Coordinates of C-alpha atoms in Angstrom, one line a residue:
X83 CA 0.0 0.0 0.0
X84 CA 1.1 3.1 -1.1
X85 CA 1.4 6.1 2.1
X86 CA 0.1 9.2 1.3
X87 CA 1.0 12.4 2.7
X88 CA -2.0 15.1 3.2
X89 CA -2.5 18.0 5.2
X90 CA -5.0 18.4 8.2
X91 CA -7.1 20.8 5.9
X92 CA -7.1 18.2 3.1
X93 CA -8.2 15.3 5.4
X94 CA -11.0 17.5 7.4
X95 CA -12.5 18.8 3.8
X96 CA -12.5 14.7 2.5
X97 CA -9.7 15.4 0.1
X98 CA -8.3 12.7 0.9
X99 CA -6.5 12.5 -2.8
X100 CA -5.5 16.0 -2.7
X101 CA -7.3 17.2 -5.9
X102 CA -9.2 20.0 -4.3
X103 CA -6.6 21.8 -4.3
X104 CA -7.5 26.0 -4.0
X105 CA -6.4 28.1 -6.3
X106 CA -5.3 31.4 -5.6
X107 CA -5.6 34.7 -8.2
X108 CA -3.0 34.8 -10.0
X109 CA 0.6 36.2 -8.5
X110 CA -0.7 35.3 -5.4
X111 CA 1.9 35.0 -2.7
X112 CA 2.8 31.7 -0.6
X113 CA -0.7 30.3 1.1
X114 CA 0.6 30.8 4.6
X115 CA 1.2 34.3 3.7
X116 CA -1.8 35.3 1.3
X117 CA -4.3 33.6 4.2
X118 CA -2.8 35.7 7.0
X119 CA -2.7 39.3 5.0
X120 CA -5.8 38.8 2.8
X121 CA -8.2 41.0 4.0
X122 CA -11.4 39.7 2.5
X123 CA -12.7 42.5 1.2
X124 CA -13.9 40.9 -1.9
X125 CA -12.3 44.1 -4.0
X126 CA -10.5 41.2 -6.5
X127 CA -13.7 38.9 -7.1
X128 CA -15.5 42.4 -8.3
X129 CA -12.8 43.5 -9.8
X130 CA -12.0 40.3 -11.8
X131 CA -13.3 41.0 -15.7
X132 CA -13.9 37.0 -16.4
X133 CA -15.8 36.3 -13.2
X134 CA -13.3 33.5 -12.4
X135 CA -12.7 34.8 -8.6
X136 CA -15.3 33.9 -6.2
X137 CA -15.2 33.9 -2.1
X138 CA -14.0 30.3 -1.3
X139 CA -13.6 28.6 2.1
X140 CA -13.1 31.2 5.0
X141 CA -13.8 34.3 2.6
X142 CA -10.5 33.9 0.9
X143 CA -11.3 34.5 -3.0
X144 CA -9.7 31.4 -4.9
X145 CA -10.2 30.9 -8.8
X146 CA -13.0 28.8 -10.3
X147 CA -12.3 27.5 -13.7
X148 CA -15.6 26.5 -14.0
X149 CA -16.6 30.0 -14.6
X150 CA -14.2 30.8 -17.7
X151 CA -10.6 31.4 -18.4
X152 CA -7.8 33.9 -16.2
X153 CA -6.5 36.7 -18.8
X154 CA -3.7 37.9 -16.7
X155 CA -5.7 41.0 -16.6
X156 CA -3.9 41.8 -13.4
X157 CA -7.1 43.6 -12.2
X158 CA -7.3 41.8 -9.1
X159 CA -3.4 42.4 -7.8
X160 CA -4.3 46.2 -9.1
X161 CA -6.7 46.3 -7.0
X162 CA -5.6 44.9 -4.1
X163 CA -4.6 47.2 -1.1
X164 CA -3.2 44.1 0.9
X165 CA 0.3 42.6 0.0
X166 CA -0.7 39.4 -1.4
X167 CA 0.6 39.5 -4.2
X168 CA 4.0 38.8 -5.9
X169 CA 5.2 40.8 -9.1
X170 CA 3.7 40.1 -11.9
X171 CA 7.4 39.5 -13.5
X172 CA 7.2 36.5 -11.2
X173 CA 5.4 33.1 -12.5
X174 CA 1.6 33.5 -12.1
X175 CA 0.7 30.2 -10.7
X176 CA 2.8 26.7 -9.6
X177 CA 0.1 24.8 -11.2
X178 CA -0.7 22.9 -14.8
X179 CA -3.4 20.8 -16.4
X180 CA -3.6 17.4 -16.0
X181 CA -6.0 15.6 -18.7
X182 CA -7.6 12.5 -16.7
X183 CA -8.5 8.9 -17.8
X184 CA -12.0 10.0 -18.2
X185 CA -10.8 11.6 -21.1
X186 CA -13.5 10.9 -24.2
X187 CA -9.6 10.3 -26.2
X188 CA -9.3 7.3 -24.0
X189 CA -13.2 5.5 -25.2
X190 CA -12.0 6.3 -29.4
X191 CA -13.8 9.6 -29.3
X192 CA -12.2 12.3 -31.4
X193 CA -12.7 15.4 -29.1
X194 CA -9.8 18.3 -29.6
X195 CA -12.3 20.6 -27.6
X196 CA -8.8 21.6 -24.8
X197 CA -6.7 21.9 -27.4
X198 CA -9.0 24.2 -29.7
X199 CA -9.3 26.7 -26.6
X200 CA -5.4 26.5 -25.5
X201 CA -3.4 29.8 -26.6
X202 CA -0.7 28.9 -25.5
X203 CA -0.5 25.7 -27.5
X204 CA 0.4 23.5 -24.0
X205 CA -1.7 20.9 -25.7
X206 CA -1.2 18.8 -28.6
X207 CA -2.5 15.8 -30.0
X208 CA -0.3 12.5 -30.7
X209 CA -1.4 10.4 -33.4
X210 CA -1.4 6.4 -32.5
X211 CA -2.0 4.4 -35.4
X212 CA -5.6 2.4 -35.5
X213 CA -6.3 4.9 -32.2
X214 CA -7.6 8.0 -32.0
X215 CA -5.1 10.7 -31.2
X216 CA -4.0 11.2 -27.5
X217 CA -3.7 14.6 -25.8
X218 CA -0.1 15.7 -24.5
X219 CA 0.3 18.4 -22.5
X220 CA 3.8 20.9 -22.3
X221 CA 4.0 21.4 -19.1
X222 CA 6.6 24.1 -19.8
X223 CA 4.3 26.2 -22.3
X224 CA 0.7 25.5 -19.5
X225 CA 0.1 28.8 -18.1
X226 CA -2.8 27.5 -15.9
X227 CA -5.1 29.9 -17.5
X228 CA -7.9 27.3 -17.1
X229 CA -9.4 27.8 -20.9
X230 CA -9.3 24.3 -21.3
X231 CA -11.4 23.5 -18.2
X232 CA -14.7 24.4 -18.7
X233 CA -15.0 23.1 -22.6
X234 CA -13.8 19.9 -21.8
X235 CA -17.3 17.5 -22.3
X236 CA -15.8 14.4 -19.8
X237 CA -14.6 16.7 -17.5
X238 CA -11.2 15.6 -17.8
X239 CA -8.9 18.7 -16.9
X240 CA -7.8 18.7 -13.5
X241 CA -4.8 21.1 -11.8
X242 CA -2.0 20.2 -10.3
X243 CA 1.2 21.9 -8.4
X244 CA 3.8 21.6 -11.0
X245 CA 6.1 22.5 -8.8
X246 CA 6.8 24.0 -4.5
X247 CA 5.3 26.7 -3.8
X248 CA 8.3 29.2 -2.9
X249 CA 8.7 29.4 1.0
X250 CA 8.1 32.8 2.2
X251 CA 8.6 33.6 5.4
X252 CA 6.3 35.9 7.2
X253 CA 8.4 38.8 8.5
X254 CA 9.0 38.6 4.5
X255 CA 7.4 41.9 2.7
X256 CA 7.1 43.2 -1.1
X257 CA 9.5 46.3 -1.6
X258 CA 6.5 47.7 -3.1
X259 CA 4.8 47.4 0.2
X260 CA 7.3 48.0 2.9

């Protein structure tokens, strides 16, 4: 049996897989740090254009892909009078897609719908002979924007860290904010 590692959060909110992860606007700064200077004001869900930002658990807005695509507007760091946010010279987000089983590619379905709404070309399809083409993601040109979450018909595009979230520490500030 394989052990698993999940935090207290995880294992009170039944994410016992950790695939609920929360996402964060983008830039957002380490969780520790975003959950203790956030000061729930809602000014970033309003603010958002795409309606992607909604008050998740505690009050703390997290992003809903469900709802459309991020555009890296920056309205919501703009915004923002607390510092929770990083530059935005910095990486947006420590997460990509990752396209599940459930994938309608997997049953002999042609369905290109993730690709079709990708910008940023992360997604392409191989071709297997006498199969139907598989989707590959490039985890080095996956944003995170989400576009490809919401068209996908099986519901196959999940998020995942791609890599740690830098450690802040919380004496740490922004020069912008000090």
């Amino acid at each position: 049996m394989a052990k698993t590692s999940i935090s207290r959060a995880q294992f009170l909110r039944g994410d016992y897989r950790g695939r609920d992860g929360i996402i964060r606007p983008p830039w957002s700064r380490a969780e520790h740090l975003f959950v203790e200077q956030c000061t729930r004001c809602d000014d970033c869900v309003k603010a958002c254009p795409e309606g992607i930002l909604k008050r998740g658990r505690g009050g703390f807005p997290q992003v809903d892909f469900s709802r459309g695509e991020c555009s890296f507007c920056q309205e919501c760091q703009k915004i923002c009078r607390a510092p929770v946010f990083t530059p935005t010279s910095h990486r947006p987000w420590f997460h990509h897609i990752v396209i599940e089983a459930q994938c309608l590619t997997n049953q002999g379905v042609v369905c290109v719908a993730c690709a079709e709404q990708c910008e940023s070309s992360a997604i392409r399809f191989v071709a297997r002979p006498g199969r139907v083409a598989q989707p590959q993601v490039s985890l080095s040109a996956c944003n995170g924007c989400g576009a490809c979450y919401r068209p996908c018909p099986a519901g196959a595009i999940r998020f995942q860290t791609s890599q740690p979230v830098p450690r802040e520490q919380p004496s740490q500030r922004l020069e912008a904010y000090s």
